[in-house]
Amino acid sequence: MTTSQETVVLSGHIIDSLILAKVLDTILIMGGTFDLEEVRIGKTREETSRARIVVRAATAGLLNDVLKAIQPHGAAVERESDCRTALAPADGVLPEDFYATTHLPTQVRLRGRWIEVEGIEMDLGIAVDDQQPAARAIPMGEVRRGERIVVGREGVRVVPLERPRERDVFGFMESQVSAEHPHGHVVADVAARMLRLRDGRRNGQPDSKVLLAGGPAIIHTGGREALTWLIEQDLIHVLFCGNALAAHDLEADLYGTSLGYGLAVGRAVPHGHEHHLRTINRVRGIGSIDAAVRAGVVKDGIMAACIRHHVQVVMAGTIRDDGPLPGVLTDSVQAQAAMRAAIPGVGLALLVASTLHSVATGNLLPAAVPTVCVDVNPSVPTKLADRGTFQAVGLVMDAASFLNELARALGRAA
Amino acid sequence: MTTSQETVVLSGHIIDSLILAKVLDTILIMGGTFDLEEVRIGKTREETSRARIVVRAATAGLLNDVLKAIQPHGAAVERESDCRTALAPADGVLPEDFYATTHLPTQVRLRGRWIEVEGIEMDLGIAVDDQQPAARAIPMGEVRRGERIVVGREGVRVVPLERPRERDVFGFMESQVSAEHPHGHVVADVAARMLRLRDGRRNGQPDSKVLLAGGPAIIHTGGREALTWLIEQDLIHVLFCGNALAAHDLEADLYGTSLGYGLAVGRAVPHGHEHHLRTINRVRGIGSIDAAVRAGVVKDGIMAACIRHHVQVVMAGTIRDDGPLPGVLTDSVQAQAAMRAAIPGVGLALLVASTLHSVATGNLLPAAVPTVCVDVNPSVPTKLADRGTFQAVGLVMDAASFLNELARALGRAA
Amino acid sequence: MTTSQETVVLSGHIIDSLILAKVLDTILIMGGTFDLEEVRIGKTREETSRARIVVRAATAGLLNDVLKAIQPHGAAVERESDCRTALAPADGVLPEDFYATTHLPTQVRLRGRWIEVEGIEMDLGIAVDDQQPAARAIPMGEVRRGERIVVGREGVRVVPLERPRERDVFGFMESQVSAEHPHGHVVADVAARMLRLRDGRRNGQPDSKVLLAGGPAIIHTGGREALTWLIEQDLIHVLFCGNALAAHDLEADLYGTSLGYGLAVGRAVPHGHEHHLRTINRVRGIGSIDAAVRAGVVKDGIMAACIRHHVQVVMAGTIRDDGPLPGVLTDSVQAQAAMRAAIPGVGLALLVASTLHSVATGNLLPAAVPTVCVDVNPSVPTKLADRGTFQAVGLVMDAASFLNELARALGRAA
Amino acid sequence: MTTSQETVVLSGHIIDSLILAKVLDTILIMGGTFDLEEVRIGKTREETSRARIVVRAATAGLLNDVLKAIQPHGAAVERESDCRTALAPADGVLPEDFYATTHLPTQVRLRGRWIEVEGIEMDLGIAVDDQQPAARAIPMGEVRRGERIVVGREGVRVVPLERPRERDVFGFMESQVSAEHPHGHVVADVAARMLRLRDGRRNGQPDSKVLLAGGPAIIHTGGREALTWLIEQDLIHVLFCGNALAAHDLEADLYGTSLGYGLAVGRAVPHGHEHHLRTINRVRGIGSIDAAVRAGVVKDGIMAACIRHHVQVVMAGTIRDDGPLPGVLTDSVQAQAAMRAAIPGVGLALLVASTLHSVATGNLLPAAVPTVCVDVNPSVPTKLADRGTFQAVGLVMDAASFLNELARALGRAA
């Protein structure tokens, strides 16, 4: 009775990130066995560890399954070989058995050298140019017929995230939802990071942009002034939202209401529910939000602050929208592409009160970007983690309370 | 000290629908006073009632506000006049002060006659052709420059819904969320109505289509077989969904997994999270879901049943989508238009496990269409009611439990 | 074919509270008919209205059912008679057909006079002393054999609540859950009312106590300092809580942790989950919380502030408790009695982050007490309303955000 | 610069349970270092592994902290010594520094021998009798002055759970909440286990009782018949509930309503909300639920089935209760003791639709008891896991859907 075997190597912070244990566990669960041929464990948190593991299974098929299962943990087959590739058979179609990315840093072996995959993001393919050599993550829809795409798992390795140096809320390997932890610390850590990033940005450091993706509950619950202030303080640099957040922000400016609820009087006003329609219609008449701000029709608020402070805004449309406002990207593929284009350089992501935008943005973010997901519904951060955005810290708060507390932590009066 | 006054008339089931009380209450709250000049109350549930109310306010402006506030309850100013209109100033822009619709049956007075507004839906404008004469609800984005649009509230009246004759769960005036009521009755009433509608449809009766708008949790929680069965029994005639429901349905067929969770083995399978990507890629390679079904690649499930049973499917894209599948309408305005086009003839709407699709569909449905909103999260039906879809009965259940119980109530074994 | 009939009288704010409409609707729904013999409608919000309604039904039984159904709306049968009574058959047992109270102001007719029922609360019986004459609401468990108890519905009338004069969030007839309204107004209205009540209390006005019933999430989410401050400012006068809130408050003082989470360091500390046990054990060793505060072992926080500021505290035990702390009333009947005894004089109730305490306190509060229910889970205020506490304004916020915002609105720095 | 050091030994399934990795990680995080002196890793899932670790820290205090932190993972200091003990200083008070239990199997070393701690449960002390020798977990409140109690962590070891042999939903080390997994498998696995346990129970096997702890939503959502059937089939052997579940079950029998909602007519019936009060009053008049069943007053339902099938019922009171019913243990300490007494012999726990009972029961269950927590609110199973009941499988379903599906999986028709 024979078995197949293969030697794999794991290296990095494989102990304190639980990776060695998970790999061994996976082998056993799937029915394989192993020898730990060599384990060199780093004695400090800075030193990396390394293990060579001989994996055995009853059949070559099972062995292959096991190797596939442990490869995402960084277990590279020792007999290193170049990645295999195939040509895309048609526009918008990847070859069979294409390698599907995770959002962890990833390398492919091309002509004997390990090359970093650019633009990493989960659930994409990898297009390679073996002349350069170069590799980049590519959405299925953007593939062109004949492009060379990585297939199989050989010659691909992912690099587990290192635990960050800061001892803040982001310094953990797994996402956590904080319904029952004091929010103050999380907010304080986010604030501290935002200040560091603003400093970094002013000094030309890379990855110093702060992204906020948010839903209209920011307006409804009363967080509009705080978010406007954050933008005016140069603390937010990219905004992802939908038609509703923009429309309700503009409604608040033009009519003093949100969903028809009078913000000053504290109760629903007659026909207030029509205000967002009239707002959208008016801005459509003017032609653009930008023009409405420049013309002085829209005086204050989130959108006005974004325009005045050169915040990059991507507004994506949905089938719920009225109007929509000019500037809303109604095509979801185009909107996704615009969001994708705005991600490079982001060093902190705040996902606030929008399941759709939180999950969509989570899908686009590399695992290395510290992420906070704020929602009054605890299942939103949970869903985000289930969808793979494991780095997100969950915070169970309403949007206004979060933004008000964050702004106060950053020095806003009241 | 003078006051302005105006006489309004209310008629219909103004007592048992609480309309009279709400109107009087609104007048008082806003600072007006009234005389009830005549109240003729129907003595049975079939007889309608009628009240003439003299409304008084300190200023003409306040009087106007009061009249605006009570007009949505059907309070027509007695001195009847034609509706006022204005020309749309540009493509996609309604005139200032355009009348914004509710989703209740609505009439406009043109050349002395009350005309029914076609295609009523909430939050639209009303375009009129006073030659015919005719009136139809029109989305802001579809307005063409120069079209004649109703402005102000004069000459417009909405007709309160009558309580339906059936004594089932839909026989109430206000939406209700049923987290703590036995679900059995609601499901039984829905099932009975579906059978009546199928019979009606076979006999050529109008408004006998059943619409289901649903999210991917239908697949994840295990409701795929039940929904497939309902379609095969000719009990569902229109399906609104997104890329995810379709992709996970096809994944279940091609790989036997849902979100990478093995449906047969009952646990996550290695690399299962890639299956939906491979599914989408494969169908993109084939060209369409229809072709994949016809080619025998996709054998079973919701999408296959829809194709075989000529169910009208509208798949709308979002920024969360991978792929997307061929056939997904990625432009939200186009998708909304396709959904709108499929609404006429719908006599029952089931909104299952999708906040986005539930609210979007709720926006498009006339108030007269009985609607059930099923979600394990009680805030979804609440949000739907808050957004105006007051006729929706809420049911706090997971998608699979609902669909399985519904299918059993309709005769499915097991 | 004969019918039974009876004349009932409705008076009060029966129009703006929708009571007339509901009564007429109920009669029709149940299969009866009516004549409106006289309707005198108040012309201003201060004037009351009055209606005489002849109710008819096909049988005496049905008529009786209809009268029973409309009686809770204040529809008193005109042929006024004294209430009927029967003797309690045993300790803790009410007579068959006992009248079950609502939490609205209620009167019974004794020897020709309408007498106010003392200590009104929902779901109790009414004990009468027809010598005095006097009437009081009595819990089932406190009834003694032979006590005279009201039975049937004759000679009992409930008084609909008048809309309060203040135009604040409490100025509505029906509860509302504010997930999507700006919280600022609700918090501002609560704060303004607390200041008025503190002034009133200092001037010896009745019904000027503020009650807070809360759960341990107040500590976990970070609201301990704000609540302590509110108590120290003499803004809270009665506290209902359980073992957990007290234990975690004391743990924060003794160990600086909450649920083992280090409040200063912002992360879980080793063996921190044992701290609440050690805290409870320590206080048990000392003998009482009071002694622990007086001995200087416990220095700060909610319980210390309650002791120093003579806040009345009722701690009720549950089967989840560790310990429990000395002072916890482990018997639920005794705890309920202690809570009941603390209710008279309460002019505002804040129910914060505890389903159990919110519903239990809601059960004990008269309808006239303005009530706010704060929970991050929107189904808690909904459940409270479903259980009859219709006067509660719901606020979907986490406990810490609410208490911090409330304290700031009342002048707390930071 | 010197360091303190200590050698600890880990053995068991320390690889596939991630224990080795967690221990090493903890040492590093706390600032210690280590040498892995010996690692013997089991080659199959049955073979256990063993590691000797030299732990070093800069100070003896830090070393002690590290040892305390890794001890719950089973890391016993090699220089084995007997456990230390101290005498309880007063009734109901444990000595300072008492050892607080986890719910994992635990042993203490007495006179050189490792003794199993009886009645293990989280958050208790350990009382020892070193004459026997014997050890048992003891609640704080039950300690008597002078009892010998384990203090510190020396001479105490906890035994990590082994992964169970069955490959069902319980075969995992960590709890999981299944909002997005097909429920069918979980229910099927629970059903299979219930059948095995019933067989086992009939054959006199230990640990073959099935416990259900549930809330009144079982009745409200329509699960009463299914639960009654499960009891009649001898599939449930212990029931933990409150006054409400029992009252609503009896109300359904006496009045055909649940919370006043007519179960047969499918809508609220007049004065239905009084039915539970009348039910409670009636049973109080009779004297006990048992007498009401024997007298034929109560004919059917959950409580009747429990009495007829000798199911052990513990009803615990709360401050929300009306009445309460005879038999409800109103004292929470007594109720907890009665629940504790019913736990031995339980081989499966179903926690259904009650946060209070789920958490309270979770606190009492040893980690080795497979547990399912069913709630329509996903935060309940999450909270249970956060409170330490890590073995619970979470299922996001309403109570009726779960019980109906479970009963069907066990052979119930319909």
PDB file of N, CA and C in Angstrom, chain C residues 105-133:
ATOM      1  N   PRO C 105     -55.272  55.528  33.472  1.00  0.00           N
ATOM      2  CA  PRO C 105     -56.051  55.951  34.639  1.00  0.00           C
ATOM      3  C   PRO C 105     -57.430  55.295  34.595  1.00  0.00           C
ATOM      4  N   THR C 106     -57.888  54.774  35.716  1.00  0.00           N
ATOM      5  CA  THR C 106     -59.101  53.948  35.753  1.00  0.00           C
ATOM      6  C   THR C 106     -59.959  54.355  36.942  1.00  0.00           C
ATOM      7  N   GLN C 107     -61.267  54.348  36.720  1.00  0.00           N
ATOM      8  CA  GLN C 107     -62.197  54.648  37.808  1.00  0.00           C
ATOM      9  C   GLN C 107     -63.215  53.529  37.931  1.00  0.00           C
ATOM     10  N   VAL C 108     -63.673  53.287  39.153  1.00  0.00           N
ATOM     11  CA  VAL C 108     -64.769  52.325  39.350  1.00  0.00           C
ATOM     12  C   VAL C 108     -65.913  53.072  40.044  1.00  0.00           C
ATOM     13  N   ARG C 109     -67.126  52.632  39.776  1.00  0.00           N
ATOM     14  CA  ARG C 109     -68.292  53.276  40.361  1.00  0.00           C
ATOM     15  C   ARG C 109     -68.710  52.481  41.592  1.00  0.00           C
ATOM     16  N   LEU C 110     -68.619  53.146  42.714  1.00  0.00           N
ATOM     17  CA  LEU C 110     -68.973  52.512  43.990  1.00  0.00           C
ATOM     18  C   LEU C 110     -70.057  53.355  44.651  1.00  0.00           C
ATOM     19  N   ARG C 111     -71.145  52.719  44.979  1.00  0.00           N
ATOM     20  CA  ARG C 111     -72.259  53.428  45.640  1.00  0.00           C
ATOM     21  C   ARG C 111     -72.598  54.737  44.922  1.00  0.00           C
ATOM     22  N   GLY C 112     -72.620  54.643  43.586  1.00  0.00           N
ATOM     23  CA  GLY C 112     -73.046  55.792  42.785  1.00  0.00           C
ATOM     24  C   GLY C 112     -71.964  56.808  42.492  1.00  0.00           C
ATOM     25  N   ARG C 113     -70.792  56.612  43.049  1.00  0.00           N
ATOM     26  CA  ARG C 113     -69.732  57.599  42.804  1.00  0.00           C
ATOM     27  C   ARG C 113     -68.572  56.970  42.051  1.00  0.00           C
ATOM     28  N   TRP C 114     -67.961  57.749  41.153  1.00  0.00           N
ATOM     29  CA  TRP C 114     -66.778  57.254  40.438  1.00  0.00           C
ATOM     30  C   TRP C 114     -65.540  57.503  41.286  1.00  0.00           C
ATOM     31  N   ILE C 115     -64.844  56.444  41.588  1.00  0.00           N
ATOM     32  CA  ILE C 115     -63.673  56.480  42.468  1.00  0.00           C
ATOM     33  C   ILE C 115     -62.434  56.142  41.652  1.00  0.00           C
ATOM     34  N   GLU C 116     -61.350  56.887  41.852  1.00  0.00           N
ATOM     35  CA  GLU C 116     -60.085  56.618  41.153  1.00  0.00           C
ATOM     36  C   GLU C 116     -59.446  55.335  41.709  1.00  0.00           C
ATOM     37  N   VAL C 117     -58.937  54.507  40.821  1.00  0.00           N
ATOM     38  CA  VAL C 117     -58.217  53.311  41.273  1.00  0.00           C
ATOM     39  C   VAL C 117     -56.766  53.694  41.575  1.00  0.00           C
ATOM     40  N   GLU C 118     -56.346  53.462  42.782  1.00  0.00           N
ATOM     41  CA  GLU C 118     -54.978  53.798  43.198  1.00  0.00           C
ATOM     42  C   GLU C 118     -53.979  52.770  42.656  1.00  0.00           C
ATOM     43  N   GLY C 119     -52.772  53.227  42.409  1.00  0.00           N
ATOM     44  CA  GLY C 119     -51.680  52.305  42.061  1.00  0.00           C
ATOM     45  C   GLY C 119     -51.919  51.564  40.765  1.00  0.00           C
ATOM     46  N   ILE C 120     -52.453  52.285  39.787  1.00  0.00           N
ATOM     47  CA  ILE C 120     -52.812  51.599  38.539  1.00  0.00           C
ATOM     48  C   ILE C 120     -51.554  51.082  37.845  1.00  0.00           C
ATOM     49  N   GLU C 121     -51.705  49.957  37.197  1.00  0.00           N
ATOM     50  CA  GLU C 121     -50.599  49.229  36.586  1.00  0.00           C
ATOM     51  C   GLU C 121     -51.290  48.160  35.730  1.00  0.00           C
ATOM     52  N   MET C 122     -50.653  47.733  34.661  1.00  0.00           N
ATOM     53  CA  MET C 122     -51.380  46.807  33.796  1.00  0.00           C
ATOM     54  C   MET C 122     -51.443  45.397  34.383  1.00  0.00           C
ATOM     55  N   ASP C 123     -52.498  44.682  34.047  1.00  0.00           N
ATOM     56  CA  ASP C 123     -52.595  43.250  34.336  1.00  0.00           C
ATOM     57  C   ASP C 123     -52.759  42.923  35.813  1.00  0.00           C
ATOM     58  N   LEU C 124     -53.397  43.810  36.549  1.00  0.00           N
ATOM     59  CA  LEU C 124     -53.703  43.515  37.955  1.00  0.00           C
ATOM     60  C   LEU C 124     -55.227  43.385  38.116  1.00  0.00           C
ATOM     61  N   GLY C 125     -55.648  43.014  39.350  1.00  0.00           N
ATOM     62  CA  GLY C 125     -57.059  43.100  39.715  1.00  0.00           C
ATOM     63  C   GLY C 125     -57.321  44.432  40.411  1.00  0.00           C
ATOM     64  N   ILE C 126     -58.598  44.681  40.750  1.00  0.00           N
ATOM     65  CA  ILE C 126     -58.947  45.887  41.510  1.00  0.00           C
ATOM     66  C   ILE C 126     -59.653  45.453  42.787  1.00  0.00           C
ATOM     67  N   ALA C 127     -59.052  45.819  43.926  1.00  0.00           N
ATOM     68  CA  ALA C 127     -59.678  45.532  45.216  1.00  0.00           C
ATOM     69  C   ALA C 127     -60.436  46.776  45.661  1.00  0.00           C
ATOM     70  N   VAL C 128     -61.639  46.587  46.156  1.00  0.00           N
ATOM     71  CA  VAL C 128     -62.420  47.758  46.578  1.00  0.00           C
ATOM     72  C   VAL C 128     -62.812  47.639  48.048  1.00  0.00           C
ATOM     73  N   ASP C 129     -62.891  48.805  48.612  1.00  0.00           N
ATOM     74  CA  ASP C 129     -63.422  48.913  49.976  1.00  0.00           C
ATOM     75  C   ASP C 129     -64.627  49.837  49.839  1.00  0.00           C
ATOM     76  N   ASP C 130     -65.858  49.291  49.839  1.00  0.00           N
ATOM     77  CA  ASP C 130     -66.999  50.154  49.535  1.00  0.00           C
ATOM     78  C   ASP C 130     -67.494  50.918  50.755  1.00  0.00           C
ATOM     79  N   GLN C 131     -66.808  50.751  51.857  1.00  0.00           N
ATOM     80  CA  GLN C 131     -67.147  51.578  53.008  1.00  0.00           C
ATOM     81  C   GLN C 131     -66.549  52.969  52.832  1.00  0.00           C
ATOM     82  N   GLN C 132     -65.272  52.956  52.463  1.00  0.00           N
ATOM     83  CA  GLN C 132     -64.544  54.236  52.427  1.00  0.00           C
ATOM     84  C   GLN C 132     -65.231  55.257  51.542  1.00  0.00           C
ATOM     85  N   PRO C 133     -65.552  55.085  50.317  1.00  0.00           N
ATOM     86  CA  PRO C 133     -65.174  54.004  49.412  1.00  0.00           C
ATOM     87  C   PRO C 133     -63.790  54.262  48.817  1.00  0.00           C
TER      88      PRO C 133
END
